[in-house]
mmCIF file of C-alpha atoms and ligand atoms in Angstrom:
data_model
loop_
_atom_site.group_PDB
_atom_site.id
_atom_site.type_symbol
_atom_site.label_atom_id
_atom_site.label_comp_id
_atom_site.label_asym_id
_atom_site.label_seq_id
_atom_site.Cartn_x
_atom_site.Cartn_y
_atom_site.Cartn_z
ATOM 1 C CA MET A 1100 109.962 42.390 34.085
ATOM 2 C CA LYS A 1101 111.555 42.302 30.648
ATOM 3 C CA SER A 1102 112.578 38.851 29.555
ATOM 4 C CA TYR A 1103 115.043 37.858 26.841
ATOM 5 C CA ASP A 1104 115.807 34.470 25.317
ATOM 6 C CA LEU A 1105 119.485 34.152 24.484
ATOM 7 C CA ALA A 1106 121.390 31.462 22.626
ATOM 8 C CA VAL A 1107 124.799 30.556 24.004
ATOM 9 C CA ILE A 1108 127.583 28.845 22.082
ATOM 10 C CA GLY A 1109 130.607 28.247 24.298
ATOM 11 C CA GLY A 1110 132.432 26.686 21.365
ATOM 12 C CA ASP A 1111 136.061 25.598 21.439
ATOM 13 C CA GLY A 1112 139.075 25.931 23.698
ATOM 14 C CA THR A 1113 138.683 28.603 26.330
ATOM 15 C CA GLY A 1114 135.342 29.698 24.835
ATOM 16 C CA PRO A 1115 133.173 27.921 27.427
ATOM 17 C CA GLU A 1116 135.286 29.261 30.323
ATOM 18 C CA VAL A 1117 134.984 32.878 29.277
ATOM 19 C CA VAL A 1118 131.305 32.558 28.407
ATOM 20 C CA ARG A 1119 130.639 31.233 31.915
ATOM 21 C CA GLU A 1120 132.053 34.463 33.363
ATOM 22 C CA ALA A 1121 130.135 36.590 30.874
ATOM 23 C CA ILE A 1122 126.919 34.907 32.002
ATOM 24 C CA LYS A 1123 127.851 35.431 35.636
ATOM 25 C CA VAL A 1124 128.103 39.156 34.939
ATOM 26 C CA LEU A 1125 124.965 39.241 32.775
ATOM 27 C CA ASP A 1126 123.063 37.580 35.590
ATOM 28 C CA ALA A 1127 124.356 40.112 38.099
ATOM 29 C CA ALA A 1128 123.225 42.913 35.774
ATOM 30 C CA ALA A 1129 119.870 41.200 35.239
ATOM 31 C CA LYS A 1130 119.319 41.026 38.984
ATOM 32 C CA LYS A 1131 120.215 44.649 39.495
ATOM 33 C CA PHE A 1132 118.097 45.971 36.632
ATOM 34 C CA SER A 1133 115.182 43.540 36.960
ATOM 35 C CA LEU A 1134 115.653 41.678 33.712
ATOM 36 C CA LYS A 1135 115.036 38.033 33.060
ATOM 37 C CA LEU A 1136 117.637 36.332 30.874
ATOM 38 C CA ASN A 1137 116.901 32.809 29.662
ATOM 39 C CA TYR A 1138 119.808 30.913 28.143
ATOM 40 C CA THR A 1139 119.730 28.034 25.683
ATOM 41 C CA ASN A 1140 123.069 26.303 25.188
ATOM 42 C CA TYR A 1141 124.151 24.918 21.836
ATOM 43 C CA ASP A 1142 126.881 22.319 21.566
ATOM 44 C CA ILE A 1143 128.658 23.576 18.462
ATOM 45 C CA GLY A 1144 132.362 23.525 17.718
ATOM 46 C CA GLY A 1145 135.368 21.334 17.093
ATOM 47 C CA ASP A 1146 134.500 18.650 19.626
ATOM 48 C CA ARG A 1147 131.082 18.048 18.124
ATOM 49 C CA TYR A 1148 132.576 18.007 14.648
ATOM 50 C CA LEU A 1149 135.197 15.438 15.649
ATOM 51 C CA ARG A 1150 132.566 13.343 17.443
ATOM 52 C CA THR A 1151 129.758 13.450 14.881
ATOM 53 C CA GLY A 1152 131.047 15.099 11.697
ATOM 54 C CA GLU A 1153 128.467 17.868 12.112
ATOM 55 C CA VAL A 1154 129.644 21.451 11.821
ATOM 56 C CA LEU A 1155 126.485 23.550 12.050
ATOM 57 C CA PRO A 1156 123.352 21.511 11.387
ATOM 58 C CA ASP A 1157 120.610 23.377 9.500
ATOM 59 C CA SER A 1158 118.233 22.634 12.355
ATOM 60 C CA VAL A 1159 120.503 24.494 14.786
ATOM 61 C CA LEU A 1160 120.848 27.445 12.438
ATOM 62 C CA GLY A 1161 117.067 27.475 12.147
ATOM 63 C CA GLU A 1162 116.739 27.605 15.928
ATOM 64 C CA LEU A 1163 119.360 30.343 16.272
ATOM 65 C CA ARG A 1164 117.275 32.551 13.983
ATOM 66 C CA LYS A 1165 114.550 32.688 16.606
ATOM 67 C CA PHE A 1166 116.714 34.398 19.222
ATOM 68 C CA PRO A 1167 117.314 38.140 19.334
ATOM 69 C CA ALA A 1168 120.943 37.524 20.279
ATOM 70 C CA ILE A 1169 123.650 34.881 20.557
ATOM 71 C CA LEU A 1170 126.633 34.900 22.901
ATOM 72 C CA LEU A 1171 129.598 33.092 21.351
ATOM 73 C CA GLY A 1172 132.812 32.029 23.097
ATOM 74 C CA ALA A 1173 135.312 30.968 20.437
ATOM 75 C CA ILE A 1174 135.606 28.806 17.355
ATOM 76 C CA GLY A 1175 138.800 26.981 16.335
ATOM 77 C CA HIS A 1176 140.144 23.546 17.305
ATOM 78 C CA PRO A 1177 143.775 22.366 17.036
ATOM 79 C CA ASP A 1178 142.695 18.946 15.664
ATOM 80 C CA VAL A 1179 140.474 20.363 12.929
ATOM 81 C CA LYS A 1180 141.929 21.667 9.671
ATOM 82 C CA PRO A 1181 141.802 25.497 9.619
ATOM 83 C CA GLY A 1182 138.828 26.826 7.709
ATOM 84 C CA ILE A 1183 136.280 24.095 8.387
ATOM 85 C CA LEU A 1184 134.910 25.475 11.646
ATOM 86 C CA GLU A 1185 135.625 29.120 10.863
ATOM 87 C CA LYS A 1186 133.768 28.955 7.558
ATOM 88 C CA GLY A 1187 131.179 26.392 8.623
ATOM 89 C CA ILE A 1188 130.153 28.017 11.889
ATOM 90 C CA LEU A 1189 131.316 31.591 12.271
ATOM 91 C CA LEU A 1190 131.123 32.826 8.693
ATOM 92 C CA ARG A 1191 128.011 30.798 7.890
ATOM 93 C CA THR A 1192 126.179 32.313 10.844
ATOM 94 C CA ARG A 1193 127.337 35.819 9.945
ATOM 95 C CA PHE A 1194 126.150 35.349 6.360
ATOM 96 C CA GLU A 1195 122.942 33.356 6.782
ATOM 97 C CA LEU A 1196 121.647 35.483 9.644
ATOM 98 C CA GLU A 1197 122.611 38.575 7.603
ATOM 99 C CA GLN A 1198 124.752 40.004 10.355
ATOM 100 C CA TYR A 1199 126.064 42.574 7.946
ATOM 101 C CA ILE A 1200 127.845 44.705 10.519
ATOM 102 C CA ASN A 1201 130.815 43.714 12.611
ATOM 103 C CA LEU A 1202 131.010 46.349 15.318
ATOM 104 C CA ARG A 1203 134.345 46.533 17.096
ATOM 105 C CA PRO A 1204 134.928 49.233 19.709
ATOM 106 C CA VAL A 1205 138.566 50.079 20.407
ATOM 107 C CA LYS A 1206 138.640 51.659 23.832
ATOM 108 C CA LEU A 1207 141.551 51.816 26.234
ATOM 109 C CA TYR A 1208 140.404 51.505 29.841
ATOM 110 C CA ASP A 1209 143.741 52.079 31.574
ATOM 111 C CA GLU A 1210 146.939 53.546 30.179
ATOM 112 C CA ARG A 1211 149.010 50.841 31.876
ATOM 113 C CA PHE A 1212 147.718 48.417 29.260
ATOM 114 C CA CYS A 1213 148.448 50.460 26.155
ATOM 115 C CA PRO A 1214 151.586 49.445 24.245
ATOM 116 C CA LEU A 1215 151.766 52.935 22.719
ATOM 117 C CA LYS A 1216 153.999 55.430 24.474
ATOM 118 C CA ASP A 1217 152.212 58.318 26.183
ATOM 119 C CA LYS A 1218 148.707 57.359 25.031
ATOM 120 C CA GLN A 1219 145.863 57.589 27.488
ATOM 121 C CA PRO A 1220 142.261 56.406 27.542
ATOM 122 C CA LYS A 1221 141.130 59.689 25.970
ATOM 123 C CA ASP A 1222 143.437 59.016 22.994
ATOM 124 C CA VAL A 1223 142.308 55.483 22.221
ATOM 125 C CA ASP A 1224 138.545 55.575 21.922
ATOM 126 C CA PHE A 1225 137.045 54.801 18.540
ATOM 127 C CA VAL A 1226 134.802 52.242 16.893
ATOM 128 C CA VAL A 1227 135.359 50.214 13.739
ATOM 129 C CA VAL A 1228 132.284 49.369 11.678
ATOM 130 C CA ARG A 1229 133.390 46.419 9.558
ATOM 131 C CA GLU A 1230 131.224 45.239 6.661
ATOM 132 C CA ASN A 1231 130.544 41.607 7.532
ATOM 133 C CA ASN A 1232 128.732 39.963 4.605
ATOM 134 C CA GLU A 1233 130.698 40.814 1.452
ATOM 135 C CA GLY A 1234 134.179 41.628 0.182
ATOM 136 C CA LEU A 1235 136.739 38.844 0.052
ATOM 137 C CA TYR A 1236 134.731 36.764 2.509
ATOM 138 C CA THR A 1237 131.930 35.581 0.205
ATOM 139 C CA GLY A 1238 133.914 32.631 -1.121
ATOM 140 C CA ALA A 1239 133.565 33.807 -4.723
ATOM 141 C CA GLY A 1240 136.405 32.638 -6.929
ATOM 142 C CA GLY A 1241 138.007 29.360 -7.808
ATOM 143 C CA PHE A 1242 140.877 27.436 -9.247
ATOM 144 C CA VAL A 1243 141.864 26.659 -12.785
ATOM 145 C CA PHE A 1244 144.378 23.855 -13.449
ATOM 146 C CA LYS A 1245 144.586 23.158 -9.727
ATOM 147 C CA GLY A 1246 147.674 21.265 -8.661
ATOM 148 C CA THR A 1247 149.546 21.851 -11.909
ATOM 149 C CA SER A 1248 152.305 24.333 -12.671
ATOM 150 C CA SER A 1249 149.719 26.401 -14.558
ATOM 151 C CA GLU A 1250 147.488 26.715 -11.527
ATOM 152 C CA VAL A 1251 145.414 29.866 -11.183
ATOM 153 C CA ALA A 1252 143.644 30.867 -7.964
ATOM 154 C CA VAL A 1253 141.172 33.737 -8.050
ATOM 155 C CA GLN A 1254 139.537 35.171 -4.928
ATOM 156 C CA GLU A 1255 137.019 37.854 -5.723
ATOM 157 C CA SER A 1256 135.982 40.811 -3.644
ATOM 158 C CA VAL A 1257 132.232 41.266 -3.860
ATOM 159 C CA ASN A 1258 130.892 44.768 -3.235
ATOM 160 C CA THR A 1259 127.243 45.464 -3.940
ATOM 161 C CA ARG A 1260 125.670 48.906 -3.819
ATOM 162 C CA ARG A 1261 123.026 47.529 -1.448
ATOM 163 C CA GLY A 1262 125.558 45.862 0.850
ATOM 164 C CA VAL A 1263 127.915 48.804 0.903
ATOM 165 C CA GLU A 1264 125.146 51.360 1.376
ATOM 166 C CA ARG A 1265 123.480 49.591 4.292
ATOM 167 C CA CYS A 1266 126.855 49.328 6.005
ATOM 168 C CA LEU A 1267 127.597 53.009 5.411
ATOM 169 C CA ARG A 1268 124.171 54.032 6.671
ATOM 170 C CA TYR A 1269 124.658 51.987 9.827
ATOM 171 C CA ALA A 1270 128.049 53.685 10.338
ATOM 172 C CA PHE A 1271 126.618 57.181 9.802
ATOM 173 C CA ASP A 1272 123.725 56.476 12.181
ATOM 174 C CA PHE A 1273 126.124 55.030 14.723
ATOM 175 C CA THR A 1274 128.412 58.078 14.503
ATOM 176 C CA ARG A 1275 125.440 60.365 15.025
ATOM 177 C CA LYS A 1276 124.188 58.368 17.993
ATOM 178 C CA ARG A 1277 127.650 58.139 19.535
ATOM 179 C CA ASN A 1278 127.698 61.925 19.400
ATOM 180 C CA GLN A 1279 131.407 62.487 20.023
ATOM 181 C CA ALA A 1280 133.563 64.031 17.294
ATOM 182 C CA LYS A 1281 130.789 63.197 14.781
ATOM 183 C CA LYS A 1282 133.450 62.146 12.309
ATOM 184 C CA LEU A 1283 133.246 59.080 10.108
ATOM 185 C CA THR A 1284 136.397 57.887 8.370
ATOM 186 C CA LEU A 1285 136.134 55.612 5.359
ATOM 187 C CA CYS A 1286 139.117 53.259 5.386
ATOM 188 C CA GLY A 1287 139.890 51.868 1.930
ATOM 189 C CA LYS A 1288 142.415 51.654 -0.849
ATOM 190 C CA THR A 1289 141.058 53.914 -3.575
ATOM 191 C CA ASN A 1290 144.478 54.213 -5.195
ATOM 192 C CA VAL A 1291 144.667 50.514 -6.074
ATOM 193 C CA LEU A 1292 141.242 48.889 -5.646
ATOM 194 C CA THR A 1293 139.781 51.272 -8.177
ATOM 195 C CA PHE A 1294 136.531 49.359 -8.647
ATOM 196 C CA ALA A 1295 135.609 48.268 -5.150
ATOM 197 C CA PHE A 1296 136.576 51.435 -3.346
ATOM 198 C CA ASP A 1297 135.304 53.644 -6.113
ATOM 199 C CA LEU A 1298 131.873 52.267 -5.291
ATOM 200 C CA TRP A 1299 132.499 52.659 -1.568
ATOM 201 C CA GLU A 1300 133.744 56.213 -1.922
ATOM 202 C CA ARG A 1301 130.902 57.353 -4.176
ATOM 203 C CA ALA A 1302 128.275 55.808 -1.930
ATOM 204 C CA PHE A 1303 129.987 57.277 1.158
ATOM 205 C CA HIS A 1304 129.827 60.831 -0.137
ATOM 206 C CA GLU A 1305 126.396 60.514 -1.738
ATOM 207 C CA VAL A 1306 124.774 59.104 1.382
ATOM 208 C CA GLY A 1307 126.708 61.400 3.701
ATOM 209 C CA GLN A 1308 125.956 64.573 1.773
ATOM 210 C CA LYS A 1309 122.282 63.795 1.378
ATOM 211 C CA ASP A 1310 121.294 62.308 4.713
ATOM 212 C CA TYR A 1311 124.068 62.992 7.210
ATOM 213 C CA PRO A 1312 125.267 66.580 6.691
ATOM 214 C CA ASP A 1313 125.979 66.796 10.428
ATOM 215 C CA ILE A 1314 128.646 64.071 10.182
ATOM 216 C CA GLN A 1315 132.129 65.031 9.052
ATOM 217 C CA ARG A 1316 133.450 62.716 6.321
ATOM 218 C CA ASP A 1317 137.070 61.689 6.226
ATOM 219 C CA TYR A 1318 139.017 59.164 4.183
ATOM 220 C CA ALA A 1319 142.175 57.145 4.917
ATOM 221 C CA HIS A 1320 143.913 54.417 2.961
ATOM 222 C CA VAL A 1321 144.126 51.190 4.930
ATOM 223 C CA ASP A 1322 147.919 51.211 5.135
ATOM 224 C CA ALA A 1323 147.896 54.764 6.446
ATOM 225 C CA THR A 1324 145.147 53.781 8.880
ATOM 226 C CA THR A 1325 147.448 51.239 10.553
ATOM 227 C CA MET A 1326 150.121 53.896 10.822
ATOM 228 C CA TRP A 1327 147.719 56.321 12.471
ATOM 229 C CA PHE A 1328 146.409 53.687 14.868
ATOM 230 C CA VAL A 1329 149.922 53.668 16.287
ATOM 231 C CA LYS A 1330 150.867 57.312 15.846
ATOM 232 C CA ASN A 1331 147.627 59.261 16.321
ATOM 233 C CA PRO A 1332 144.762 57.014 17.402
ATOM 234 C CA GLU A 1333 143.051 60.103 18.838
ATOM 235 C CA TRP A 1334 142.213 61.205 15.290
ATOM 236 C CA PHE A 1335 139.546 58.555 14.962
ATOM 237 C CA ASP A 1336 135.922 58.592 16.065
ATOM 238 C CA VAL A 1337 134.177 55.990 13.878
ATOM 239 C CA ILE A 1338 135.803 54.104 11.004
ATOM 240 C CA VAL A 1339 133.869 52.239 8.328
ATOM 241 C CA THR A 1340 135.590 49.700 6.111
ATOM 242 C CA ASP A 1341 135.221 46.489 4.133
ATOM 243 C CA ASN A 1342 135.358 42.975 5.508
ATOM 244 C CA MET A 1343 139.037 42.147 4.939
ATOM 245 C CA PHE A 1344 140.458 45.497 5.949
ATOM 246 C CA GLY A 1345 138.166 45.488 8.980
ATOM 247 C CA ASP A 1346 139.469 42.082 9.991
ATOM 248 C CA ILE A 1347 143.068 43.234 9.821
ATOM 249 C CA ILE A 1348 142.825 46.663 11.414
ATOM 250 C CA THR A 1349 140.752 45.404 14.344
ATOM 251 C CA ASP A 1350 143.508 43.038 15.473
ATOM 252 C CA LEU A 1351 145.778 46.065 15.635
ATOM 253 C CA GLY A 1352 142.939 47.939 17.322
ATOM 254 C CA ALA A 1353 142.661 45.187 19.917
ATOM 255 C CA MET A 1354 146.363 45.502 20.697
ATOM 256 C CA ILE A 1355 146.255 49.245 21.314
ATOM 257 C CA GLN A 1356 143.282 48.873 23.639
ATOM 258 C CA GLY A 1357 145.164 46.328 25.730
ATOM 259 C CA GLY A 1358 145.042 43.061 23.803
ATOM 260 C CA MET A 1359 142.764 40.178 22.961
ATOM 261 C CA GLY A 1360 141.883 39.784 26.625
ATOM 262 C CA ILE A 1361 139.652 42.845 26.483
ATOM 263 C CA ALA A 1362 138.544 43.206 22.828
ATOM 264 C CA ALA A 1363 134.918 42.374 22.039
ATOM 265 C CA GLY A 1364 132.767 42.647 18.971
ATOM 266 C CA GLY A 1365 129.249 42.225 17.714
ATOM 267 C CA ASN A 1366 128.026 40.653 14.474
ATOM 268 C CA ILE A 1367 124.938 42.711 13.992
ATOM 269 C CA ASN A 1368 121.769 42.335 12.004
ATOM 270 C CA PRO A 1369 119.943 45.484 13.099
ATOM 271 C CA GLN A 1370 116.592 43.832 12.324
ATOM 272 C CA GLY A 1371 117.415 40.273 13.289
ATOM 273 C CA THR A 1372 119.601 37.925 15.297
ATOM 274 C CA SER A 1373 122.928 39.387 16.346
ATOM 275 C CA MET A 1374 125.916 37.530 17.731
ATOM 276 C CA PHE A 1375 128.431 38.848 20.243
ATOM 277 C CA GLU A 1376 131.908 37.449 20.801
ATOM 278 C CA PRO A 1377 135.326 38.127 22.210
ATOM 279 C CA ILE A 1378 137.386 38.816 19.091
ATOM 280 C CA GLY A 1379 140.313 36.637 20.150
ATOM 281 C CA GLY A 1380 140.475 32.952 19.349
ATOM 282 C CA SER A 1381 140.001 29.724 21.280
ATOM 283 C CA ALA A 1382 143.513 29.831 22.827
ATOM 284 C CA PRO A 1383 143.848 26.018 23.063
ATOM 285 C CA LYS A 1384 147.049 26.143 25.089
ATOM 286 C CA TYR A 1385 145.259 27.869 27.961
ATOM 287 C CA THR A 1386 142.151 25.666 27.910
ATOM 288 C CA GLY A 1387 140.945 24.448 31.274
ATOM 289 C CA LYS A 1388 143.709 26.196 33.206
ATOM 290 C CA GLY A 1389 141.555 29.014 34.568
ATOM 291 C CA VAL A 1390 144.035 31.631 33.392
ATOM 292 C CA ILE A 1391 142.306 33.123 30.351
ATOM 293 C CA ASN A 1392 141.008 36.682 30.601
ATOM 294 C CA PRO A 1393 137.182 36.678 30.496
ATOM 295 C CA LEU A 1394 136.871 40.459 30.174
ATOM 296 C CA ALA A 1395 136.476 40.358 26.376
ATOM 297 C CA ALA A 1396 133.566 37.941 26.748
ATOM 298 C CA ILE A 1397 132.131 40.081 29.545
ATOM 299 C CA CYS A 1398 132.355 43.116 27.252
ATOM 300 C CA ALA A 1399 130.646 41.070 24.521
ATOM 301 C CA GLY A 1400 127.828 40.509 27.015
ATOM 302 C CA GLN A 1401 127.709 44.244 27.604
ATOM 303 C CA MET A 1402 127.376 44.875 23.860
ATOM 304 C CA LEU A 1403 124.630 42.264 23.710
ATOM 305 C CA LEU A 1404 122.580 44.073 26.358
ATOM 306 C CA ASP A 1405 123.155 47.353 24.573
ATOM 307 C CA PHE A 1406 121.885 45.786 21.338
ATOM 308 C CA LEU A 1407 118.759 44.600 23.154
ATOM 309 C CA GLY A 1408 118.136 48.190 24.205
ATOM 310 C CA GLU A 1409 119.179 47.633 27.812
ATOM 311 C CA THR A 1410 121.556 50.566 27.697
ATOM 312 C CA THR A 1411 121.555 51.310 31.426
ATOM 313 C CA ALA A 1412 122.514 47.738 32.295
ATOM 314 C CA ALA A 1413 125.130 47.744 29.529
ATOM 315 C CA LYS A 1414 126.657 50.984 30.829
ATOM 316 C CA ALA A 1415 126.760 49.546 34.341
ATOM 317 C CA ILE A 1416 128.705 46.516 33.111
ATOM 318 C CA GLU A 1417 131.172 48.765 31.329
ATOM 319 C CA ALA A 1418 131.620 50.895 34.423
ATOM 320 C CA ALA A 1419 132.271 47.775 36.503
ATOM 321 C CA VAL A 1420 134.791 46.485 33.957
ATOM 322 C CA ILE A 1421 136.597 49.829 33.968
ATOM 323 C CA LYS A 1422 136.759 49.859 37.764
ATOM 324 C CA VAL A 1423 138.098 46.311 37.931
ATOM 325 C CA VAL A 1424 140.615 46.943 35.141
ATOM 326 C CA ARG A 1425 141.902 50.129 36.786
ATOM 327 C CA GLU A 1426 141.891 49.035 40.391
ATOM 328 C CA LYS A 1427 142.499 45.297 40.442
ATOM 329 C CA ILE A 1428 143.853 43.689 37.304
ATOM 330 C CA LYS A 1429 147.643 43.463 37.058
ATOM 331 C CA SER A 1430 147.762 42.605 33.365
ATOM 332 C CA LEU A 1431 145.171 41.861 30.696
ATOM 333 C CA ALA A 1432 147.221 38.904 29.431
ATOM 334 C CA ALA A 1433 146.326 35.282 30.146
ATOM 335 C CA GLY A 1434 147.998 33.975 33.287
ATOM 336 C CA LYS A 1435 149.210 37.404 34.368
ATOM 337 C CA MET A 1436 146.005 39.012 35.598
ATOM 338 C CA GLY A 1437 146.763 38.403 39.262
ATOM 339 C CA TYR A 1438 143.450 36.521 39.403
ATOM 340 C CA ALA A 1439 141.979 33.347 37.982
ATOM 341 C CA THR A 1440 139.398 33.507 35.194
ATOM 342 C CA SER A 1441 136.492 32.940 37.576
ATOM 343 C CA GLN A 1442 137.822 35.497 40.068
ATOM 344 C CA VAL A 1443 137.794 38.169 37.378
ATOM 345 C CA GLY A 1444 134.162 37.302 36.705
ATOM 346 C CA ASP A 1445 133.455 37.511 40.452
ATOM 347 C CA LEU A 1446 135.147 40.907 40.681
ATOM 348 C CA VAL A 1447 133.072 42.406 37.859
ATOM 349 C CA ALA A 1448 129.831 40.846 39.085
ATOM 350 C CA GLY A 1449 130.616 42.006 42.630
ATOM 351 C CA THR A 1450 131.405 45.561 41.516
ATOM 352 C CA LEU A 1451 128.089 45.711 39.705
HETATM 353 C C1 IPM B 2915 137.544 37.529 13.219
HETATM 354 C C2 IPM B 2915 138.271 36.274 12.838
HETATM 355 C C3 IPM B 2915 137.496 35.585 11.721
HETATM 356 C C4 IPM B 2915 137.451 36.539 10.553
HETATM 357 C C5 IPM B 2915 138.045 34.226 11.313
HETATM 358 C C6 IPM B 2915 138.180 33.293 12.486
HETATM 359 C C7 IPM B 2915 137.225 33.595 10.222
HETATM 360 O O1 IPM B 2915 139.583 36.533 12.484
HETATM 361 O O2 IPM B 2915 136.423 37.432 13.715
HETATM 362 O O3 IPM B 2915 138.118 38.617 13.053
HETATM 363 O O4 IPM B 2915 138.376 36.546 9.708
HETATM 364 O O5 IPM B 2915 136.493 37.291 10.459
HETATM 365 MN MN1 MN B 2916 140.143 38.605 12.728
#
């Protein structure tokens, strides 16, 4: 029997509630496919910070490194100044564990939940590969004359050939493995960001031409990309983009696949510890009410199993989610599902 040690961070707000359901489903899959999943919980998040002043102790980060994968609920606390937990926990983990890919599938499971007119599941089915370790997220920059009328704030976008190329290669490999339209679209802003996206574009074509001649290369500016997400989402197969643009377009992506209740993502280090999470936030106003949609966390669990190489179990979870979404769920929004949070978990686990 294959056995996996997994780290679990419920985190803030509704994070622990949705993670509980994800684990319920993972356990059902483990039982069915004869896997052994061993969980270690870490108390990280706003409550610990408010209690002890600790954000992410080095010792915890050191322990997290030893796991193949982490399941994360949500980070963000209404009583903690924005930025402290996000930077100190989420971004620090992404950077220090070199999770240089943020993989965000955008897949519509039922046309009832698509806000776009006349779009069906076959039209909304693509994956965004977001660079996750560079760009505007590195924290490079600073102030001059802070607090005066001459204040200057500079925030630099860092793009290294190594960082860009490994992200592109991951995206090309992923497109090949996905084996659908075999089309990779670079999403950038070559008409304005003439340094950063010049590097991206050159690397994209060099790598693609040399090592991935079977993959069709396409390019779209980021503003046009948002337009096409709404107008012609069926044009996309796999999209690769930088950290900031990836952040922005995947919120729109989440909406066209049915909302934050269903959107999941993975922070991936292909050779190391990866971390899977629902892409929505901690939703403090719904905390403890049993109304939050756990499907995004359940889908994060599915991505986690897929990352571990348990593709059959992962596919079974997805199939169960699709069945429950199509046949049971009334809405993907919190409080409107027609079921409580734990009942949705029961439905998916039961369907498995
Ligand atoms: C996301 C989030 C984070 C990001 C925040 C919370 C730092 O919006 O995962 O998309 O900007 O990456
Ligand atoms: Mn975001």
